[in-house]
Short mmCIF file of C-alpha atoms and ligand atoms in Angstrom, two decimals:
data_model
loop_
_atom_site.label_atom_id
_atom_site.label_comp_id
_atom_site.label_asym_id
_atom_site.label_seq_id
_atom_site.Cartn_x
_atom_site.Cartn_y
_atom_site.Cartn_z
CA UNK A 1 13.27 -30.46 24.23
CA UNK A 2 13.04 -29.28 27.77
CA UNK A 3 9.64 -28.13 28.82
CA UNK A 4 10.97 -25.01 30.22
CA UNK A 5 13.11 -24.50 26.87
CA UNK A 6 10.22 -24.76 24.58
CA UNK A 7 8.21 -21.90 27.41
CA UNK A 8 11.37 -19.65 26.50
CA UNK A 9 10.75 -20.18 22.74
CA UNK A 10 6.64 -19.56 22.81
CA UNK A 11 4.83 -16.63 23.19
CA UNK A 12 4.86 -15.67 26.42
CA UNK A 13 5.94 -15.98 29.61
CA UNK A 14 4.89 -19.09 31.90
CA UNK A 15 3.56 -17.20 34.80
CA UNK A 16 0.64 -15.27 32.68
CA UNK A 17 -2.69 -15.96 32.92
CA UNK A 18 -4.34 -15.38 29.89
CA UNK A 19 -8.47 -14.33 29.15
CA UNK A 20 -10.60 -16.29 28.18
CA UNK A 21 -10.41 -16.44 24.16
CA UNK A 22 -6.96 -16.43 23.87
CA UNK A 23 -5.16 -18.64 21.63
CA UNK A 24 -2.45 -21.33 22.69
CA UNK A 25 1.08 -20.74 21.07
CA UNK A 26 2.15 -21.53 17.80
CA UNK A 27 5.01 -23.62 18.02
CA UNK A 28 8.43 -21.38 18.22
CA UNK A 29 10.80 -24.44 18.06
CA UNK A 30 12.89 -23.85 15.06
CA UNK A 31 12.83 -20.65 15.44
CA UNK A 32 13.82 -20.04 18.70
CA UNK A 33 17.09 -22.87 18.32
CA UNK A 34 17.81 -20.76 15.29
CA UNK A 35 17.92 -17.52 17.53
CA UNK A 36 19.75 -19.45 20.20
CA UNK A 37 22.51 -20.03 17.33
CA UNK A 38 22.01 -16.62 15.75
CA UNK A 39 22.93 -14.96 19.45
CA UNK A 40 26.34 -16.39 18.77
CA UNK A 41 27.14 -14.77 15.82
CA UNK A 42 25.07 -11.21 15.83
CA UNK A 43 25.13 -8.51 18.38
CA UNK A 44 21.18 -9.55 19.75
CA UNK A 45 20.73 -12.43 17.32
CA UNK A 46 19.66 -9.67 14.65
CA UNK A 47 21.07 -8.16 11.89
CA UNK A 48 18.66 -4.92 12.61
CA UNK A 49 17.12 -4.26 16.05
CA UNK A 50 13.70 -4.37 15.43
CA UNK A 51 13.69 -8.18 14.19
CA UNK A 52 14.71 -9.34 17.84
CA UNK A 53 11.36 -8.90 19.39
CA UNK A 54 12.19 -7.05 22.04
CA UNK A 55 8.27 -5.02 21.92
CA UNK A 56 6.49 -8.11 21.56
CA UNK A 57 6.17 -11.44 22.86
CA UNK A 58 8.16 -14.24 22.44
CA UNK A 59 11.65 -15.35 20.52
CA UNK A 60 12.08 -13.92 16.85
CA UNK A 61 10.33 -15.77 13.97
CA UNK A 62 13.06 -16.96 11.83
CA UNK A 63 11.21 -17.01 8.10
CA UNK A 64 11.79 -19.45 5.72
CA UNK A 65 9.81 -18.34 2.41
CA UNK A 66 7.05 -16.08 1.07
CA UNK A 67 4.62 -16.11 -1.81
CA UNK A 68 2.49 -13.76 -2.77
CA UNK A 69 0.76 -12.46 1.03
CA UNK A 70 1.98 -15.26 2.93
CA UNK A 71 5.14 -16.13 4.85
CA UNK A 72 6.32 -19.45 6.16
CA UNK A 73 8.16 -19.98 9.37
CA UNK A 74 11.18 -21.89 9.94
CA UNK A 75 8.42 -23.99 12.36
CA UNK A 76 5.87 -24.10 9.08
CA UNK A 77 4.26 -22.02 10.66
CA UNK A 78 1.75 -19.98 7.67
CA UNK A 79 0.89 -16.23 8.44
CA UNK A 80 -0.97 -13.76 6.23
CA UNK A 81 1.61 -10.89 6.17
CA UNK A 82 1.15 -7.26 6.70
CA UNK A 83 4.76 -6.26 7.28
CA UNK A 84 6.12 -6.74 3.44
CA UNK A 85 9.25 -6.48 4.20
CA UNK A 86 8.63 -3.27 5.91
CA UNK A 87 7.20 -2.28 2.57
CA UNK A 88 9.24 -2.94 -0.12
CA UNK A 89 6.96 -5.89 -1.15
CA UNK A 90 4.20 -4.13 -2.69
CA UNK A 91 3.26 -7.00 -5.19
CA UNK A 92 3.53 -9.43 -2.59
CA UNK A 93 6.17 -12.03 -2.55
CA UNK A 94 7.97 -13.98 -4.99
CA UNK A 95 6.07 -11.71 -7.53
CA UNK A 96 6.32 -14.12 -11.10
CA UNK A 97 6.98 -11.08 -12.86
CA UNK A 98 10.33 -10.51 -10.44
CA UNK A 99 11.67 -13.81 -10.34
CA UNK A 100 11.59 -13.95 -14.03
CA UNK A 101 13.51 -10.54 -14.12
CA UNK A 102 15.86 -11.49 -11.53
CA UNK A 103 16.25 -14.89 -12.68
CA UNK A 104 17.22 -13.73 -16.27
CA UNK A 105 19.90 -11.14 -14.82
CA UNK A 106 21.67 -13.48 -12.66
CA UNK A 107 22.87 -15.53 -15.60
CA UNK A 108 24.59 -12.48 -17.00
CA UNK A 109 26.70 -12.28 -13.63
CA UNK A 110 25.82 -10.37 -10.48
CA UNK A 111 27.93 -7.23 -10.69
CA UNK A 112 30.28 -5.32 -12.58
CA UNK A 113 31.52 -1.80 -10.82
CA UNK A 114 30.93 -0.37 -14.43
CA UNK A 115 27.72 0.70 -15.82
CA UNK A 116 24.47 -1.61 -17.07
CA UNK A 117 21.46 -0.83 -19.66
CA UNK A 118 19.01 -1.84 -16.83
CA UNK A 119 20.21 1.30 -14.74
CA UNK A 120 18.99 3.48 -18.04
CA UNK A 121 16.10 1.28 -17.95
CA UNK A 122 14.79 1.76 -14.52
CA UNK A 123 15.82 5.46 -14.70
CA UNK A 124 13.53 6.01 -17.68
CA UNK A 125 10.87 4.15 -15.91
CA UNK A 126 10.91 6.46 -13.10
CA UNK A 127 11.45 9.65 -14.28
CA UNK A 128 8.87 9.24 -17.49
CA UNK A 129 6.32 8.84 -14.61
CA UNK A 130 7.85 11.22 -12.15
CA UNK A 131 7.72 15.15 -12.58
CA UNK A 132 9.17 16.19 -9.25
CA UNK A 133 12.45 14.41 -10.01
CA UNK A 134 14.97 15.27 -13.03
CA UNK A 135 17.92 13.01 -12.64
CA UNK A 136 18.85 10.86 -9.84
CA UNK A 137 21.53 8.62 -8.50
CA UNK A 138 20.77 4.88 -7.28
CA UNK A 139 22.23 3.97 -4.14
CA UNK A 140 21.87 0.42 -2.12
CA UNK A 141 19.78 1.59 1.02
CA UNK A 142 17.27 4.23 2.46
CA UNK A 143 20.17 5.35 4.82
CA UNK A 144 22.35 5.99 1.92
CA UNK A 145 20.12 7.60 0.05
CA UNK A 146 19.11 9.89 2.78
CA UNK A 147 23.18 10.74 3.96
CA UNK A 148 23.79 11.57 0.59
CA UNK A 149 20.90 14.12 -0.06
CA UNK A 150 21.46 15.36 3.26
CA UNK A 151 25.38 16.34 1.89
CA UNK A 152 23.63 17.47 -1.48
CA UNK A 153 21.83 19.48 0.44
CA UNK A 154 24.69 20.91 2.44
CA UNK A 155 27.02 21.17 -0.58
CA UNK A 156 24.47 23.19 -3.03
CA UNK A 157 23.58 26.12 -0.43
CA UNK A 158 26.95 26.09 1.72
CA UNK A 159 24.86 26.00 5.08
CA UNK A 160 25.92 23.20 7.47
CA UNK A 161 22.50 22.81 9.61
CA UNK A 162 19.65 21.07 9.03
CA UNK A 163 15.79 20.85 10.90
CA UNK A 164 14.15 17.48 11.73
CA UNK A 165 11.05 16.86 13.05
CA UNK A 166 10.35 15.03 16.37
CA UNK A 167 8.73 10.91 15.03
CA UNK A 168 10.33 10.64 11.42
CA UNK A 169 13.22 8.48 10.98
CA UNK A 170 15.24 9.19 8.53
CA UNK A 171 17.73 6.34 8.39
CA UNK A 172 20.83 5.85 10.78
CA UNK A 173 23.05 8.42 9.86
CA UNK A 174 25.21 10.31 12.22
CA UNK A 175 23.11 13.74 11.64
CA UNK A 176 19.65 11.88 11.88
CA UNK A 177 20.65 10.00 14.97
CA UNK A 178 19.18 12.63 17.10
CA UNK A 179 16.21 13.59 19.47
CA UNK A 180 14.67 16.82 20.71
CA UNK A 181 16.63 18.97 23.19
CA UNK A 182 15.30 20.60 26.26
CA UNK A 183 13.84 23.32 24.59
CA UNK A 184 11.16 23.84 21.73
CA UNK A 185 13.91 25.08 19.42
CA UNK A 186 17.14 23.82 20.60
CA UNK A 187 20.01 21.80 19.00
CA UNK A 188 19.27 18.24 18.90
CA UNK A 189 20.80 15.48 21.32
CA UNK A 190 22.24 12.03 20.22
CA UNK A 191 20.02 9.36 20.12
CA UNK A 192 22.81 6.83 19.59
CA UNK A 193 26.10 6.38 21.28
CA UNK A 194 28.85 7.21 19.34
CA UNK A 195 27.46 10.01 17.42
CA UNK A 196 29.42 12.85 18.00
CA UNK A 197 27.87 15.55 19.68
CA UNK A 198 29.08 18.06 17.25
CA UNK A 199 27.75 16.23 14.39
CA UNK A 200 23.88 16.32 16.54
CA UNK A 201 24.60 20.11 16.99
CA UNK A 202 24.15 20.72 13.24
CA UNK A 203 20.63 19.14 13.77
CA UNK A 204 17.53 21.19 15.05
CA UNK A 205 14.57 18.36 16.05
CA UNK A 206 11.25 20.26 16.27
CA UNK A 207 7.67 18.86 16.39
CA UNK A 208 5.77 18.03 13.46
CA UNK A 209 2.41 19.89 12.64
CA UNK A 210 4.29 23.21 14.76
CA UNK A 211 4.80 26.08 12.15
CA UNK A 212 5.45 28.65 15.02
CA UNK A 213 8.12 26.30 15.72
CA UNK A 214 9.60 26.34 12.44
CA UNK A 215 9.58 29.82 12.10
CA UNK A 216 11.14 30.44 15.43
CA UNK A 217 13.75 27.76 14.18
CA UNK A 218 14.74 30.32 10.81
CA UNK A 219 14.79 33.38 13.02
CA UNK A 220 17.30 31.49 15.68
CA UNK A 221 19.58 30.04 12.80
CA UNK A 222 18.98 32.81 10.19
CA UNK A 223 21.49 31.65 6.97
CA UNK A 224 22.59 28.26 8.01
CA UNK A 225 19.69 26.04 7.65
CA UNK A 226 20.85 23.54 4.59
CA UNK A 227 17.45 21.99 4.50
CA UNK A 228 14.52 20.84 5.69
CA UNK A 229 13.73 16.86 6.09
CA UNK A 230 10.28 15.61 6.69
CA UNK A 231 9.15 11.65 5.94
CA UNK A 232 6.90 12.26 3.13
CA UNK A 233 4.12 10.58 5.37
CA UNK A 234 5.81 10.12 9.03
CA UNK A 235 5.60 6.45 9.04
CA UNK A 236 8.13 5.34 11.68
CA UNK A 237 6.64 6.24 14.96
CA UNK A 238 3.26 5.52 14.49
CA UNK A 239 1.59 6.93 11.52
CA UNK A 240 1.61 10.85 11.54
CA UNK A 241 -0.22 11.79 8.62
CA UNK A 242 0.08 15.76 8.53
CA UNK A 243 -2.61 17.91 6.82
CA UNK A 244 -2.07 19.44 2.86
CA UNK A 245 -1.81 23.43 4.90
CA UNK A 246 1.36 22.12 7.12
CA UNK A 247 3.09 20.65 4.31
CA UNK A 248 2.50 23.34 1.92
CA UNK A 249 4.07 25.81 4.43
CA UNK A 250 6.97 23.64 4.84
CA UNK A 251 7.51 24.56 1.26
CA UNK A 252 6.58 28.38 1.30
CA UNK A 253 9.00 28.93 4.67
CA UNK A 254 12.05 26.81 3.26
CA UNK A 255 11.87 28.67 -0.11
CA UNK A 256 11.83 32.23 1.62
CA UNK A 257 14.87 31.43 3.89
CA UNK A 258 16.86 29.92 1.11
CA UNK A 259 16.82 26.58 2.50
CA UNK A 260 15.89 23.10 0.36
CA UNK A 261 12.87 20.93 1.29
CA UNK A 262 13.65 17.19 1.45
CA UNK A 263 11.20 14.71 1.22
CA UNK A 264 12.25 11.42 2.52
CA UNK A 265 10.10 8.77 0.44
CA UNK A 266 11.74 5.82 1.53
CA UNK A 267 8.33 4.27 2.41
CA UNK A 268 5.84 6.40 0.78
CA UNK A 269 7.30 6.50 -2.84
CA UNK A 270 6.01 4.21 -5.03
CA UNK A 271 3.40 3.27 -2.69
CA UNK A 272 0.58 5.93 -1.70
CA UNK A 273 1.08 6.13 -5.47
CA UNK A 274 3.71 5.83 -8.30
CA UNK A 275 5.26 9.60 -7.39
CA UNK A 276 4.57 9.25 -3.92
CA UNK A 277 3.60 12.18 -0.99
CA UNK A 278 4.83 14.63 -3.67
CA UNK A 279 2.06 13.86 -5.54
CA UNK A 280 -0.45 13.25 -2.57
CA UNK A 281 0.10 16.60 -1.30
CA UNK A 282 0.66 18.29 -4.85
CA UNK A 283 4.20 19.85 -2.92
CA UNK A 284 7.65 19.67 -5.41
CA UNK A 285 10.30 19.65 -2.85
CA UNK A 286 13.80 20.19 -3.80
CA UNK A 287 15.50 16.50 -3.34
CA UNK A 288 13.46 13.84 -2.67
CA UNK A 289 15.06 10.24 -1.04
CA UNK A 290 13.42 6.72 -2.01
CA UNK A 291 14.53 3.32 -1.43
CA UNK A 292 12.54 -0.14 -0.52
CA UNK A 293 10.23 -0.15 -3.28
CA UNK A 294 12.35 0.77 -6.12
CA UNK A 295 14.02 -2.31 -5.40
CA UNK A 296 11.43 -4.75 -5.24
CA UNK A 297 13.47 -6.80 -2.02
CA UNK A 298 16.46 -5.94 -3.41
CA UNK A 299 19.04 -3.69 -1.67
CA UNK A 300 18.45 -0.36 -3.69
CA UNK A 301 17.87 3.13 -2.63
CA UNK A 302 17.91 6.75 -5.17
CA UNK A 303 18.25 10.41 -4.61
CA UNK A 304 16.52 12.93 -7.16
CA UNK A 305 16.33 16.38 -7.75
CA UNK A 306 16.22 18.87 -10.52
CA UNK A 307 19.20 18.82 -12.97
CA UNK A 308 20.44 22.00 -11.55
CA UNK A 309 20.94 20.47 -8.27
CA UNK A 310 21.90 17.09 -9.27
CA UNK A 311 24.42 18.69 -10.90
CA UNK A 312 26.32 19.22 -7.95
CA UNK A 313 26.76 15.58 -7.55
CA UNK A 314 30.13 14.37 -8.57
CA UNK A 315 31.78 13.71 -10.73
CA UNK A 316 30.03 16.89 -12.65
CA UNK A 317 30.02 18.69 -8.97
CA UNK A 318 31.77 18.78 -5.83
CA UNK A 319 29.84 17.30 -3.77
CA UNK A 320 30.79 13.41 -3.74
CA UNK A 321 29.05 10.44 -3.47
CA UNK A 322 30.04 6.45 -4.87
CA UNK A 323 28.93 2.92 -3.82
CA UNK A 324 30.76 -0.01 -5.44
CA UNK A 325 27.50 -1.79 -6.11
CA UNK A 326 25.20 1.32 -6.88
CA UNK A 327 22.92 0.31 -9.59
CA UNK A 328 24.21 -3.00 -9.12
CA UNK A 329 22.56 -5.05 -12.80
CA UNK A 330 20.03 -7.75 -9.98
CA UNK A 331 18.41 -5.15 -8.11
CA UNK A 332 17.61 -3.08 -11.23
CA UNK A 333 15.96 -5.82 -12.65
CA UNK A 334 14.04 -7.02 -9.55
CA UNK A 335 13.05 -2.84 -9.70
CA UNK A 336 12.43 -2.79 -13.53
CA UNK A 337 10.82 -5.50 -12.90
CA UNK A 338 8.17 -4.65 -9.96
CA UNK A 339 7.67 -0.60 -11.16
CA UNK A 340 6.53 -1.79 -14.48
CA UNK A 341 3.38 -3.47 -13.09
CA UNK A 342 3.11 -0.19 -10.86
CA UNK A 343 2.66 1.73 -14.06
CA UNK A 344 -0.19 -0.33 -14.89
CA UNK A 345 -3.39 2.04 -15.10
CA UNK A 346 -5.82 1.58 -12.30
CA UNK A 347 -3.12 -0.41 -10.02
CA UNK A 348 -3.02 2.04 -6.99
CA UNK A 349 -7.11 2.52 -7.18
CA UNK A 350 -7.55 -1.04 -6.72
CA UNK A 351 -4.32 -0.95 -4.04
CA UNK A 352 -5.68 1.67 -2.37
CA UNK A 353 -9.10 0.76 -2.40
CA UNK A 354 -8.87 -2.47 -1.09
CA UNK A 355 -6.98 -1.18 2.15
CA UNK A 356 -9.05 1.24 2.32
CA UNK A 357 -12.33 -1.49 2.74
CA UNK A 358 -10.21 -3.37 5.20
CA UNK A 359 -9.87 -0.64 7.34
CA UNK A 360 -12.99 0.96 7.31
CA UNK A 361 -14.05 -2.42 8.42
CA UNK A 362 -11.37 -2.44 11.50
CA UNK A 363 -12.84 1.02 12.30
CA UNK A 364 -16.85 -0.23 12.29
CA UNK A 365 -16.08 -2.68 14.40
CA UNK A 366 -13.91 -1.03 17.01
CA UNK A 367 -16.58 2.12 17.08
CA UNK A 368 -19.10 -1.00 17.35
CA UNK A 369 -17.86 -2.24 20.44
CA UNK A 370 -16.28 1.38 21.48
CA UNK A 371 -12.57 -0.21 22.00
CA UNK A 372 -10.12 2.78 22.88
CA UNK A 373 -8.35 1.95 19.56
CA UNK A 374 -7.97 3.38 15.85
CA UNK A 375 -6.74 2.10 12.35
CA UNK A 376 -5.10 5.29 10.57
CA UNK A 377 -4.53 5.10 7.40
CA UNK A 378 -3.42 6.23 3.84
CA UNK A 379 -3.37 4.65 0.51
CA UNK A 380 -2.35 0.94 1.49
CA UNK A 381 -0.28 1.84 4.87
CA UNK A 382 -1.48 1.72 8.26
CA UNK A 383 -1.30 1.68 11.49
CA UNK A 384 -3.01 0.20 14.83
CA UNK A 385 -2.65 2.22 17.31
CA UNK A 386 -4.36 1.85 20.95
CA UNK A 387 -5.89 5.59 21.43
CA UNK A 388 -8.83 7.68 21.35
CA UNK A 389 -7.87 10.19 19.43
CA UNK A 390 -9.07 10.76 15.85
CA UNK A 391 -5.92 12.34 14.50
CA UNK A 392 -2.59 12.05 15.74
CA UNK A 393 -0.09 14.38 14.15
CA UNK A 394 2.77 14.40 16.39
CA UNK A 395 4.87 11.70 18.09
CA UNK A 396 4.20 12.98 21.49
CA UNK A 397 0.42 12.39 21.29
CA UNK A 398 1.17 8.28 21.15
CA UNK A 399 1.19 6.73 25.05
CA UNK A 400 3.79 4.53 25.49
CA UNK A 401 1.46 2.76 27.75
CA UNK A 402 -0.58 1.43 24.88
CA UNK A 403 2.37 -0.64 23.70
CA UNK A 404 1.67 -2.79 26.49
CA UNK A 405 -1.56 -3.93 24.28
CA UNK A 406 0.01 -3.57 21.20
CA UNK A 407 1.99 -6.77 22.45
CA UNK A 408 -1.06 -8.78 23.60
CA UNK A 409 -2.58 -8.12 20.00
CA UNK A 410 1.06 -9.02 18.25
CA UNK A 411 0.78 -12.27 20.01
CA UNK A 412 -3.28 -13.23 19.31
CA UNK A 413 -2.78 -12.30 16.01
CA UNK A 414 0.67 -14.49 15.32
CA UNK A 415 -0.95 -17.20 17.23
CA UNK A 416 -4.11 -16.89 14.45
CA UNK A 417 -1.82 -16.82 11.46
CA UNK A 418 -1.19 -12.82 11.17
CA UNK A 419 2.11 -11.33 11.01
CA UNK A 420 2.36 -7.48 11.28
CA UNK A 421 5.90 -5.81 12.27
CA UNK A 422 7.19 -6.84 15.95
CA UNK A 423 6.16 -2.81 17.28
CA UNK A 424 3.39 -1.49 17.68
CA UNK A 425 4.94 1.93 16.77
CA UNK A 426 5.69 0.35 13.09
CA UNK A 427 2.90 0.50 10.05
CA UNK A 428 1.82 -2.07 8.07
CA UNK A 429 1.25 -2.41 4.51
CA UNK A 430 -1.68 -4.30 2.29
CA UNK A 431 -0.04 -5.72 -0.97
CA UNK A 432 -1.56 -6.52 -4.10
CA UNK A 433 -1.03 -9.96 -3.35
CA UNK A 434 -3.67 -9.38 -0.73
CA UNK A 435 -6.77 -10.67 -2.49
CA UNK A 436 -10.31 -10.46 -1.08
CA UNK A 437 -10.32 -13.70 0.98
CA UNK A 438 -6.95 -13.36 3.17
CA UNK A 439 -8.05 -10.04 3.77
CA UNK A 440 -11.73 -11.21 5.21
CA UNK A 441 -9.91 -13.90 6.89
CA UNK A 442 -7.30 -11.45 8.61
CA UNK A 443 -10.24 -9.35 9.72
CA UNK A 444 -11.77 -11.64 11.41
CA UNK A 445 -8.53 -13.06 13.27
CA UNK A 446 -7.94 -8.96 14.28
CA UNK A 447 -11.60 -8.76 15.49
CA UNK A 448 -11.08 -12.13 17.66
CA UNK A 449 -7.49 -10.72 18.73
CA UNK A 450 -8.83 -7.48 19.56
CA UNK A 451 -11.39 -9.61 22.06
CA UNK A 452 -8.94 -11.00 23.69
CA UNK A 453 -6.91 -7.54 24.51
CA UNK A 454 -9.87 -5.85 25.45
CA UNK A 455 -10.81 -8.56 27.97
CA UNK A 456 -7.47 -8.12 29.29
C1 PLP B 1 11.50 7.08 5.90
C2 PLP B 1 12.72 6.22 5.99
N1 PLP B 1 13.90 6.75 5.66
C3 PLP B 1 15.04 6.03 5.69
C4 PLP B 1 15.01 4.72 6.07
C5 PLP B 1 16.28 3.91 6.08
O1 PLP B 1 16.20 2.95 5.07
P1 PLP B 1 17.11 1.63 5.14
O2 PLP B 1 16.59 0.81 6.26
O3 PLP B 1 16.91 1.00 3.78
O4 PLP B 1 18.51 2.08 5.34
C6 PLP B 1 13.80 4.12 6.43
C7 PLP B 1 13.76 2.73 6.85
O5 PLP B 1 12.76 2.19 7.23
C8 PLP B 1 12.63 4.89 6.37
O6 PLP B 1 11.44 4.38 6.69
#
């Protein structure tokens, strides 16, 4: 290959000097002929924007396999990985226990548009071990799952608006597809062309960890707010943990104005533990999305809610809502499958715990050498950001500026066999597949990466 070629496909770019420390490039070869191929077929060579590395350095990694924390490059290139799958993968990859599952419900044929025992199964799973939900629907993504409580929501009170907050994504729905307007409380603005503007003038964006703002919201729109949707943990744009008080008032100021409180849980059920946010803030809200988890890689996604409000789900309600391969027999095993070990007493201590070591250790060694950067954290998520701050609880607090870093330590870390999600504005997630020694080992490539970016 052309020497200029195989520049294209590495890291960086040829004219950048690198500090001292720095690592040479791992070899983006395969990869970056299999982008080259990919750009033919798939608007950006990606089948969802984030993958194309447009934040980071370098062409895409095209994966080949995983097992249990590690994922292998079409290059063969081995990395320790952090993004999971953006979650979903909280036993790690190519779990035993999943494969098995899987394996034994593909002989019985893929799908059948008609109903399984393994969608009672996982159903019973969940809700036994759930007490904010009461029935629920599976669905085949997070942006299903969220649409369709969203139209639950609309349906069961007869309102037609409903408030966002400024930093959660919620899925790529028309109504979620939208930003702040000009003002503090204001109807939203598309954040996507082709989304109508009458569908973003249903949706009010305000800021998170703003209860003035929320109030002022009610009083504007008095009788036509549907609902209120907050991530469980905002986990999209950084990692916005918001304190027990905020949430809790979310839940007193919806129930006064007659208005449902939606938890979106597509990354935080199942994962800060088995009943999610709900649980880690001790809030029942009134629907609550999941997704990613629940199907342990496999393309699943639920809504749940009391059986009052469920009940307004057709066919027993009006409010409708299908998929042709909803509850479709593979997934629910791969699910079935992957929540049964979650059930397991003591699994989320040990989870929890053992992120929780890792990034105390990120955080004594950053204070060590007083870097202008922070590991935030909950249960087994978190999220590097380059700051000063101790808490950040809204989006508008994160410098865009500090991307610019964010890529330097993407790259240093690939190029020492670390893989974390191509943003710097995305989390990342420890698995139990993460034992003791990958973990030691991926601290001390992030201390050497974190070297190099500071030298920069
Ligand atoms: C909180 C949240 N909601 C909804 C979604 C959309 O889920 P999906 O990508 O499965 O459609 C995501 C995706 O990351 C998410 O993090």
């Amino acid at each position: 290959m052309l020497d200029s070629i195989k520049k294209m496909f590495a890291g960086t770019e040829e004219t950048e000097t690198r500090p001292s420390g720095a690592k040479p490039d791992i070899s983006r070869e395969k990869s970056g002929v299999l982008y080259e191929k990919a750009k033919k077929y798939f608007p950006g060579g990606v089948n969802s924007p984030v993958r194309a590395f447009k934040s980071v350095y370098g062409t895409p990694l095209f994966i080949q396999k995983g097992d249990g924390c590690f994922i292998w490059d079409a290059d063969g290139n081995q990395f320790i990985d952090f993004c999971c799958s953006w979650g979903p993968l909280i036993l790690g990859h190519n779990h035993p226990k999943v494969r098995e599952k899987v394996t034994e419900a593909l002989q019985n044929g893929l799908s059948f548009g008609a109903p399984t025992a393994l969608e009672n199964e996982l159903a019973e799973l969940i809700l036994k071990h759930n007490k904010y939900i009461e029935k629920l629907r599976f669905v085949s993504s997070g942006t299903e799952a969220v649409m369709s409580a969203i139209r639950l929501a609309r349906g069961y009170t007869g309102r037609d608006k409903i408030i966002k907050f400024e930093g959660c994504y919620h899925g790529h729905s028309d109504s979620l597809l939208v930003k702040a307007g000009s003002g503090l409380v204001t109807f939203g603005e598309t954040s996507s062309a082709g989304v109508p503007k009458s569908f973003a003038e249903q949706t009010i964006v305000l800021p998170l960890d703003n209860i003035p703002a929320l109030e002022e919201a009610f009083v504007q729109f008095e009788g036509q707010v549907a609902a209120v949707i907050i991530e469980g943990v905002p986990a999209n744009n950084g990692l916005l943990v918001q304190t027990e008080p905020y949430i809790r008032s979310l839940r007193e100021i919806t129930s006064r104005h007659g208005a449902l409180l939606i938890f979106d849980e597509v990354i935080t059920g199942f994962r800060l533990g088995f009943e999610g946010a709900a649980e880690y803030y001790q809030v029942k809200p009134d629907i609550i999305t999941y997704g990613k988890i629940i199907g342990g890689g496999m393309p699943v996604g639920a809504y749940g809610a009391s059986t009052e409000i469920m009940s307004h789900i057709s066919p027993d309600g009006g409010v409708y809502q299908a998929g042709t391969l909803s509850g479709n027999p593979v997934a629910m095993a791969a699910g079935i499958a992957q929540l049964t070990e979650l059930v397991k007493s003591g699994f989320y201590k040990e989870l929890n715990k053992k992120a929780e070591d890792f990034t105390d250790a990120i955080r004594r060694f950053v204070a060590a050498k007083n870097y202008k950067f922070n590991v935030f954290s909950i249960g087994s998520v978190f999220w590097f950001a380059f700051t000063e701050h101790d808490t950040i609880r809204q989006a508008s607090v994160i410098d865009p500026q500090s991307m610019e870093k964010y890529k330097v330590l993407h790259r240093e870390l690939l190029n020492r066999g670390i893989y974390l999600g191509p943003s710097g504005y995305e989390v990342g997630f420890v698995s139990a597949a993460h034992s003791k020694t990958e973990l030691e080992r991926a601290k001390r490539a992030i201390f050497e990466s974190l070297e190099v970016v500071f030298k920069n």
